[in-house]
Amino acid sequence: MYSAPHQVGLDIEALSGICGSISIACWIVVFSPQIIENFRQHSADGLSLIFIVIWLAGDVFNILGAVLQGVIPTMTILAVYYTLADIVLLGQCFYYRGFTLSDAQPTTSDEEAIVDEETEESPLLAHNSTVAKPTSRPTAADADGNRRSSSFSSFHSHLNQVDATHLSPTKPVISSKPTSDPPSVSANTPTSPFRTFLVNTTALILVCAAGALGWFLSTRSSLGQQSHNTAPVLVEETEAIRFDLWGQIFGYLCAVLYLGSRVPQLLLNYRRKSTEGVSMLFFLFACVGNLTYVMSIFAYEPECAKLGREYRTMQCEEGEWNSDYRRYILVNTSWLIGSAGTLLLDMMIFAQFWIYRKNVK
């Protein structure tokens, strides 16, 4: 007999369950921040449509791979939920931008407005302005006439601006033009980075706590049901981890699409030199969901070790623990590549949030 590696003060099955529950909680709410951001701005220009379309295709292959490979029903149900959420987000983008797959580009009028905008460093005279050139050298008489004409025009303009109603003793000298209220400071003041960090961190902690609490309640419920059953449960044979060819093919196609989906969003942010319209919380939930999903896969306990720990009736044969663990990781390699790879690409998107933070209005 071969004893499984000893874990000190750590239940591998519990760790895998907690990470899996947190991952599920993050993926349930992952699309909500971006949908709310689009609704708040009445626009979806910050999001790449190609990014959503490729992600949707990846979720479809995720469903096919999960069903054929025979993963746990929860992951299959979540894959269906991802697909429906992708469709909702894609429909919102079509609603605000029209039925097109091309990402929004700065229009010519916007570019001209940026070029024509006057700054402190702008010249007083435009480059394309025409200045009348005198045909002959001005004389002293011309200069004296111009001064007289200018003085008369100035006096005439000031005389026209005088309001005669103020000359009456019955009319108080009060400006007839009401002073406009100063603009709201809160409307023009951008959200401070600290406030954004606080809101995002609080939301992330609440979702992770909800996932951990869900695992605790489900485990407690299952233990309560087992306590009512006094008959011993003996398992003679455990279901072997199986490979499904088409399930693996769809799993790797899903991984490739997940990895490729981030590239259009990275390029769009780079062309716009901005991440305006993109919810940071959207990618935060995606990062934590992928990270905890990868951890839940690695925190796997082979069935022989699990049964030996629970019933103390059998132990793993020599080499069985390592063999089952390697086979389990190999079966889930495509899902590991998809999750870990997109996690690295999301870090690049976070870098763009930092680089282009001053360009956000």
CSV table of C-alpha atoms in Angstrom, one decimal:
chain,number,residue,atom,x,y,z
A,1,MET,CA,0.0,0.0,0.0
A,2,TYR,CA,1.1,3.6,-0.7
A,3,SER,CA,0.1,6.5,1.5
A,4,ALA,CA,-0.9,9.8,-0.2
A,5,PRO,CA,1.3,12.8,0.6
A,6,HIS,CA,0.5,14.1,4.0
A,7,GLN,CA,-1.1,17.6,4.2
A,8,VAL,CA,-0.5,19.4,7.4
A,9,GLY,CA,-3.5,21.4,8.6
A,10,LEU,CA,-4.9,21.7,5.1
A,11,ASP,CA,-7.8,19.8,3.5
A,12,ILE,CA,-7.2,19.7,-0.2
A,13,GLU,CA,-10.8,18.9,-1.0
A,14,ALA,CA,-12.0,21.8,1.0
A,15,LEU,CA,-9.5,24.1,-0.7
A,16,SER,CA,-10.6,23.0,-4.1
A,17,GLY,CA,-14.2,23.5,-3.1
A,18,ILE,CA,-13.7,27.0,-1.7
A,19,CYS,CA,-11.8,28.1,-4.8
A,20,GLY,CA,-14.4,26.6,-7.1
A,21,SER,CA,-17.2,28.3,-5.3
A,22,ILE,CA,-15.4,31.7,-5.4
A,23,SER,CA,-14.8,31.2,-9.1
A,24,ILE,CA,-18.4,30.4,-9.7
A,25,ALA,CA,-19.5,33.5,-7.8
A,26,CYS,CA,-17.1,35.7,-9.8
A,27,TRP,CA,-18.3,34.3,-13.1
A,28,ILE,CA,-21.9,34.8,-12.2
A,29,VAL,CA,-21.5,38.5,-11.8
A,30,VAL,CA,-18.6,39.1,-14.2
A,31,PHE,CA,-20.7,40.7,-17.0
A,32,SER,CA,-22.8,42.9,-14.7
A,33,PRO,CA,-20.2,45.8,-14.3
A,34,GLN,CA,-19.8,46.1,-18.0
A,35,ILE,CA,-23.5,46.0,-18.7
A,36,ILE,CA,-24.0,48.7,-16.1
A,37,GLU,CA,-21.2,50.8,-17.5
A,38,ASN,CA,-22.6,50.7,-21.0
A,39,PHE,CA,-26.1,51.6,-19.7
A,40,ARG,CA,-24.6,54.5,-17.6
A,41,GLN,CA,-22.8,56.0,-20.6
A,42,HIS,CA,-25.4,55.1,-23.2
A,43,SER,CA,-22.6,53.8,-25.3
A,44,ALA,CA,-20.6,50.7,-25.9
A,45,ASP,CA,-17.7,52.2,-27.8
A,46,GLY,CA,-15.1,51.3,-25.3
A,47,LEU,CA,-15.7,47.6,-25.8
A,48,SER,CA,-14.5,45.6,-28.7
A,49,LEU,CA,-17.2,43.8,-30.5
A,50,ILE,CA,-14.8,41.3,-31.9
A,51,PHE,CA,-13.7,40.6,-28.3
A,52,ILE,CA,-17.3,39.7,-27.4
A,53,VAL,CA,-17.9,37.6,-30.5
A,54,ILE,CA,-14.8,35.5,-30.0
A,55,TRP,CA,-15.6,35.1,-26.3
A,56,LEU,CA,-19.0,33.9,-27.3
A,57,ALA,CA,-17.6,31.3,-29.7
A,58,GLY,CA,-15.2,30.1,-26.9
A,59,ASP,CA,-18.2,29.7,-24.5
A,60,VAL,CA,-20.0,27.6,-27.1
A,61,PHE,CA,-17.0,25.3,-27.5
A,62,ASN,CA,-16.8,25.3,-23.7
A,63,ILE,CA,-20.3,23.8,-23.5
A,64,LEU,CA,-19.5,21.2,-26.1
A,65,GLY,CA,-16.2,20.2,-24.5
A,66,ALA,CA,-17.7,20.1,-21.0
A,67,VAL,CA,-20.6,17.9,-22.1
A,68,LEU,CA,-18.5,15.5,-24.1
A,69,GLN,CA,-15.7,15.3,-21.5
A,70,GLY,CA,-18.1,14.7,-18.7
A,71,VAL,CA,-17.1,17.5,-16.3
A,72,ILE,CA,-19.2,18.2,-13.2
A,73,PRO,CA,-22.8,19.5,-14.0
A,74,THR,CA,-22.1,22.8,-12.3
A,75,MET,CA,-19.5,23.7,-14.8
A,76,THR,CA,-21.8,22.8,-17.7
A,77,ILE,CA,-24.6,24.9,-16.3
A,78,LEU,CA,-22.1,27.8,-15.9
A,79,ALA,CA,-20.9,27.4,-19.5
A,80,VAL,CA,-24.6,27.8,-20.6
A,81,TYR,CA,-25.0,30.8,-18.4
A,82,TYR,CA,-21.8,32.4,-19.8
A,83,THR,CA,-23.2,32.0,-23.3
A,84,LEU,CA,-26.5,33.7,-22.4
A,85,ALA,CA,-24.6,36.5,-20.7
A,86,ASP,CA,-22.4,37.0,-23.8
A,87,ILE,CA,-25.6,37.3,-25.9
A,88,VAL,CA,-27.0,39.9,-23.6
A,89,LEU,CA,-23.8,42.0,-23.7
A,90,LEU,CA,-23.5,41.6,-27.5
A,91,GLY,CA,-27.2,42.7,-27.9
A,92,GLN,CA,-26.5,45.8,-25.8
A,93,CYS,CA,-23.5,46.6,-28.0
A,94,PHE,CA,-25.7,46.3,-31.1
A,95,TYR,CA,-28.3,48.4,-29.5
A,96,TYR,CA,-26.0,51.3,-28.9
A,97,ARG,CA,-23.7,51.0,-32.0
A,98,GLY,CA,-25.9,49.4,-34.6
A,99,PHE,CA,-25.6,46.0,-36.2
A,100,THR,CA,-21.9,46.1,-37.1
A,101,LEU,CA,-18.8,44.1,-36.1
A,102,SER,CA,-16.3,47.0,-36.7
A,103,ASP,CA,-15.0,48.7,-33.6
A,104,ALA,CA,-15.6,52.5,-33.3
A,105,GLN,CA,-12.9,54.8,-34.6
A,106,PRO,CA,-12.5,58.5,-34.0
A,107,THR,CA,-14.4,60.4,-36.6
A,108,THR,CA,-12.9,63.2,-38.7
A,109,SER,CA,-14.9,65.9,-36.9
A,110,ASP,CA,-13.6,64.7,-33.6
A,111,GLU,CA,-10.0,64.8,-34.9
A,112,GLU,CA,-10.5,68.3,-36.3
A,113,ALA,CA,-12.0,69.4,-33.0
A,114,ILE,CA,-8.9,68.1,-31.2
A,115,VAL,CA,-6.6,69.8,-33.7
A,116,ASP,CA,-8.6,73.1,-33.7
A,117,GLU,CA,-8.9,73.3,-29.9
A,118,GLU,CA,-7.1,76.4,-28.6
A,119,THR,CA,-4.6,75.9,-25.8
A,120,GLU,CA,-2.2,78.3,-24.0
A,121,GLU,CA,0.5,77.3,-26.5
A,122,SER,CA,-1.7,78.0,-29.6
A,123,PRO,CA,-0.6,80.9,-31.8
A,124,LEU,CA,-2.7,84.1,-31.7
A,125,LEU,CA,-3.2,83.9,-35.4
A,126,ALA,CA,-4.2,80.8,-37.2
A,127,HIS,CA,-1.8,79.4,-39.8
A,128,ASN,CA,-4.5,79.5,-42.5
A,129,SER,CA,-5.7,83.0,-41.7
A,130,THR,CA,-5.2,85.6,-44.4
A,131,VAL,CA,-3.9,89.0,-43.4
A,132,ALA,CA,-4.6,91.9,-45.7
A,133,LYS,CA,-1.4,93.4,-47.0
A,134,PRO,CA,-1.3,97.1,-47.8
A,135,THR,CA,-0.8,97.9,-51.4
A,136,SER,CA,1.2,101.1,-50.6
A,137,ARG,CA,3.2,102.6,-47.8
A,138,PRO,CA,0.8,104.3,-45.3
A,139,THR,CA,1.2,108.1,-44.9
A,140,ALA,CA,0.8,110.3,-41.8
A,141,ALA,CA,-2.6,111.6,-43.1
A,142,ASP,CA,-3.8,108.0,-43.5
A,143,ALA,CA,-2.8,107.2,-39.9
A,144,ASP,CA,-4.5,110.3,-38.6
A,145,GLY,CA,-7.7,109.4,-40.4
A,146,ASN,CA,-7.7,105.9,-39.1
A,147,ARG,CA,-7.3,107.1,-35.5
A,148,ARG,CA,-10.3,109.5,-36.0
A,149,SER,CA,-12.4,106.7,-37.5
A,150,SER,CA,-11.5,104.3,-34.8
A,151,SER,CA,-12.3,106.8,-32.0
A,152,PHE,CA,-15.7,107.6,-33.6
A,153,SER,CA,-16.5,103.9,-34.0
A,154,SER,CA,-15.6,103.2,-30.4
A,155,PHE,CA,-17.7,106.1,-29.0
A,156,HIS,CA,-20.6,105.0,-31.2
A,157,SER,CA,-20.4,101.4,-29.9
A,158,HIS,CA,-20.3,102.5,-26.2
A,159,LEU,CA,-23.2,104.8,-26.8
A,160,ASN,CA,-25.3,102.0,-28.2
A,161,GLN,CA,-24.6,99.8,-25.1
A,162,VAL,CA,-26.0,102.3,-22.7
A,163,ASP,CA,-29.3,101.2,-21.3
A,164,ALA,CA,-31.6,104.3,-21.1
A,165,THR,CA,-33.9,102.7,-18.6
A,166,HIS,CA,-31.3,103.1,-15.9
A,167,LEU,CA,-31.4,106.9,-16.3
A,168,SER,CA,-35.0,107.0,-15.0
A,169,PRO,CA,-35.2,107.7,-11.2
A,170,THR,CA,-38.0,105.1,-10.9
A,171,LYS,CA,-35.8,102.3,-12.3
A,172,PRO,CA,-33.2,100.9,-10.0
A,173,VAL,CA,-29.8,100.1,-11.4
A,174,ILE,CA,-30.1,96.4,-11.3
A,175,SER,CA,-28.7,94.1,-14.0
A,176,SER,CA,-31.5,92.6,-16.0
A,177,LYS,CA,-29.6,89.5,-16.8
A,178,PRO,CA,-29.9,87.0,-14.0
A,179,THR,CA,-26.6,85.5,-12.9
A,180,SER,CA,-26.4,81.8,-13.8
A,181,ASP,CA,-25.8,79.3,-11.1
A,182,PRO,CA,-22.2,78.0,-10.9
A,183,PRO,CA,-21.8,74.6,-12.5
A,184,SER,CA,-22.0,71.6,-10.2
A,185,VAL,CA,-18.6,70.6,-9.0
A,186,SER,CA,-19.6,67.0,-8.6
A,187,ALA,CA,-20.8,66.7,-12.2
A,188,ASN,CA,-17.5,67.8,-13.7
A,189,THR,CA,-15.2,66.3,-11.1
A,190,PRO,CA,-13.9,62.8,-12.2
A,191,THR,CA,-14.1,59.9,-9.8
A,192,SER,CA,-11.0,59.8,-7.6
A,193,PRO,CA,-8.7,56.8,-8.0
A,194,PHE,CA,-9.0,56.1,-4.3
A,195,ARG,CA,-12.8,56.0,-4.5
A,196,THR,CA,-12.6,53.7,-7.6
A,197,PHE,CA,-10.2,51.4,-5.8
A,198,LEU,CA,-12.4,51.3,-2.7
A,199,VAL,CA,-15.6,50.5,-4.6
A,200,ASN,CA,-13.9,47.8,-6.7
A,201,THR,CA,-12.2,46.2,-3.7
A,202,THR,CA,-15.4,46.2,-1.7
A,203,ALA,CA,-17.3,44.5,-4.5
A,204,LEU,CA,-14.6,41.9,-5.0
A,205,ILE,CA,-14.5,41.0,-1.3
A,206,LEU,CA,-18.2,40.7,-1.1
A,207,VAL,CA,-18.4,38.4,-4.1
A,208,CYS,CA,-15.5,36.2,-2.8
A,209,ALA,CA,-17.2,36.1,0.6
A,210,ALA,CA,-20.5,35.0,-0.9
A,211,GLY,CA,-18.7,32.2,-2.8
A,212,ALA,CA,-17.0,30.9,0.3
A,213,LEU,CA,-20.2,31.2,2.3
A,214,GLY,CA,-22.0,29.2,-0.5
A,215,TRP,CA,-19.4,26.4,-0.2
A,216,PHE,CA,-19.8,26.3,3.6
A,217,LEU,CA,-23.6,26.1,3.5
A,218,SER,CA,-23.6,23.4,0.8
A,219,THR,CA,-21.0,21.4,2.6
A,220,ARG,CA,-22.9,21.7,5.9
A,221,SER,CA,-26.1,20.6,4.2
A,222,SER,CA,-24.4,17.6,2.6
A,223,LEU,CA,-22.9,16.5,5.9
A,224,GLY,CA,-26.3,16.8,7.6
A,225,GLN,CA,-27.8,14.5,5.0
A,226,GLN,CA,-25.0,12.0,5.5
A,227,SER,CA,-25.5,12.0,9.3
A,228,HIS,CA,-29.1,10.8,8.8
A,229,ASN,CA,-27.8,7.8,6.9
A,230,THR,CA,-26.4,5.3,9.4
A,231,ALA,CA,-25.6,2.6,6.9
A,232,PRO,CA,-21.9,2.5,5.9
A,233,VAL,CA,-21.1,3.4,2.4
A,234,LEU,CA,-18.5,1.2,0.8
A,235,VAL,CA,-17.2,1.9,-2.7
A,236,GLU,CA,-15.5,-1.0,-4.4
A,237,GLU,CA,-14.7,0.7,-7.6
A,238,THR,CA,-14.2,4.3,-8.5
A,239,GLU,CA,-14.9,5.8,-11.9
A,240,ALA,CA,-11.7,6.2,-13.8
A,241,ILE,CA,-10.8,9.5,-15.3
A,242,ARG,CA,-11.5,9.1,-19.0
A,243,PHE,CA,-10.4,10.9,-22.1
A,244,ASP,CA,-12.9,12.0,-24.8
A,245,LEU,CA,-11.3,12.9,-28.1
A,246,TRP,CA,-13.9,15.4,-29.2
A,247,GLY,CA,-14.2,16.8,-25.7
A,248,GLN,CA,-10.5,17.5,-25.7
A,249,ILE,CA,-10.6,19.0,-29.2
A,250,PHE,CA,-13.4,21.4,-28.3
A,251,GLY,CA,-11.6,22.2,-25.0
A,252,TYR,CA,-8.5,23.2,-26.9
A,253,LEU,CA,-10.5,25.2,-29.4
A,254,CYS,CA,-12.1,26.9,-26.5
A,255,ALA,CA,-8.7,27.8,-25.0
A,256,VAL,CA,-7.5,29.2,-28.3
A,257,LEU,CA,-10.6,31.4,-28.6
A,258,TYR,CA,-10.3,32.6,-25.0
A,259,LEU,CA,-6.7,33.6,-25.6
A,260,GLY,CA,-7.5,35.3,-28.9
A,261,SER,CA,-10.5,37.2,-27.5
A,262,ARG,CA,-8.3,39.6,-25.5
A,263,VAL,CA,-6.2,40.7,-28.4
A,264,PRO,CA,-8.9,42.9,-30.1
A,265,GLN,CA,-9.6,44.7,-26.8
A,266,LEU,CA,-5.9,45.3,-26.3
A,267,LEU,CA,-5.6,46.7,-29.8
A,268,LEU,CA,-8.7,48.9,-29.4
A,269,ASN,CA,-7.4,50.4,-26.2
A,270,TYR,CA,-4.0,51.0,-27.8
A,271,ARG,CA,-5.6,52.8,-30.8
A,272,ARG,CA,-7.8,54.9,-28.7
A,273,LYS,CA,-5.1,55.5,-26.1
A,274,SER,CA,-7.8,55.2,-23.5
A,275,THR,CA,-9.8,52.6,-21.5
A,276,GLU,CA,-12.8,54.9,-21.2
A,277,GLY,CA,-16.1,52.9,-21.4
A,278,VAL,CA,-14.4,49.7,-20.2
A,279,SER,CA,-15.2,48.5,-16.6
A,280,MET,CA,-12.2,47.6,-14.6
A,281,LEU,CA,-14.4,45.5,-12.3
A,282,PHE,CA,-15.4,43.4,-15.3
A,283,PHE,CA,-11.8,42.3,-15.8
A,284,LEU,CA,-11.2,42.1,-12.0
A,285,PHE,CA,-14.0,39.5,-11.7
A,286,ALA,CA,-12.6,37.7,-14.7
A,287,CYS,CA,-9.1,37.6,-13.2
A,288,VAL,CA,-10.2,36.3,-9.8
A,289,GLY,CA,-12.5,33.8,-11.5
A,290,ASN,CA,-9.8,32.4,-13.7
A,291,LEU,CA,-7.2,32.4,-10.8
A,292,THR,CA,-9.5,30.5,-8.4
A,293,TYR,CA,-10.6,28.1,-11.1
A,294,VAL,CA,-7.0,27.2,-11.8
A,295,MET,CA,-6.4,26.7,-8.1
A,296,SER,CA,-9.4,24.5,-7.8
A,297,ILE,CA,-8.1,22.2,-10.5
A,298,PHE,CA,-4.6,21.9,-9.0
A,299,ALA,CA,-6.1,21.3,-5.6
A,300,TYR,CA,-7.2,17.9,-6.5
A,301,GLU,CA,-7.3,14.8,-4.3
A,302,PRO,CA,-7.4,11.4,-6.0
A,303,GLU,CA,-10.3,9.2,-5.2
A,304,CYS,CA,-8.3,6.5,-3.6
A,305,ALA,CA,-6.8,8.9,-1.1
A,306,LYS,CA,-10.2,10.5,-0.5
A,307,LEU,CA,-11.8,7.1,0.3
A,308,GLY,CA,-8.9,6.0,2.5
A,309,ARG,CA,-9.2,9.2,4.5
A,310,GLU,CA,-13.0,9.0,4.9
A,311,TYR,CA,-13.6,5.4,5.5
A,312,ARG,CA,-10.1,4.2,6.5
A,313,THR,CA,-10.7,1.0,4.5
A,314,MET,CA,-8.3,1.4,1.6
A,315,GLN,CA,-5.2,3.3,0.6
A,316,CYS,CA,-3.7,4.2,-2.7
A,317,GLU,CA,-1.5,1.6,-4.3
A,318,GLU,CA,2.1,2.5,-5.0
A,319,GLY,CA,2.2,5.1,-7.6
A,320,GLU,CA,-1.6,5.3,-7.9
A,321,TRP,CA,-1.8,8.7,-6.3
A,322,ASN,CA,0.7,10.3,-8.7
A,323,SER,CA,-0.8,8.5,-11.7
A,324,ASP,CA,-4.3,9.6,-11.0
A,325,TYR,CA,-3.2,13.2,-10.3
A,326,ARG,CA,-1.2,13.5,-13.5
A,327,ARG,CA,-4.1,12.0,-15.5
A,328,TYR,CA,-6.6,14.5,-14.0
A,329,ILE,CA,-4.3,17.4,-14.8
A,330,LEU,CA,-3.8,16.1,-18.3
A,331,VAL,CA,-7.5,15.9,-18.9
A,332,ASN,CA,-8.0,19.5,-17.8
A,333,THR,CA,-5.0,20.9,-19.5
A,334,SER,CA,-7.0,22.7,-22.1
A,335,TRP,CA,-9.1,24.5,-19.5
A,336,LEU,CA,-5.9,25.3,-17.5
A,337,ILE,CA,-4.4,26.9,-20.6
A,338,GLY,CA,-7.5,28.9,-21.4
A,339,SER,CA,-7.8,30.2,-17.8
A,340,ALA,CA,-4.1,30.8,-17.1
A,341,GLY,CA,-3.5,32.4,-20.5
A,342,THR,CA,-6.3,34.8,-20.3
A,343,LEU,CA,-5.2,35.7,-16.8
A,344,LEU,CA,-1.9,36.9,-18.2
A,345,LEU,CA,-3.6,38.9,-21.0
A,346,ASP,CA,-5.9,40.5,-18.5
A,347,MET,CA,-2.8,41.7,-16.6
A,348,MET,CA,-1.9,43.5,-19.8
A,349,ILE,CA,-5.3,45.2,-19.9
A,350,PHE,CA,-4.8,46.3,-16.3
A,351,ALA,CA,-1.5,47.8,-17.4
A,352,GLN,CA,-3.4,49.8,-20.1
A,353,PHE,CA,-5.8,51.0,-17.3
A,354,TRP,CA,-2.7,52.4,-15.6
A,355,ILE,CA,-1.0,53.8,-18.7
A,356,TYR,CA,-4.1,55.5,-20.1
A,357,ARG,CA,-5.5,56.6,-16.7
A,358,LYS,CA,-5.0,60.3,-17.5
A,359,ASN,CA,-6.9,60.1,-20.8
A,360,VAL,CA,-10.1,59.0,-19.1
A,361,LYS,CA,-12.6,61.9,-19.0
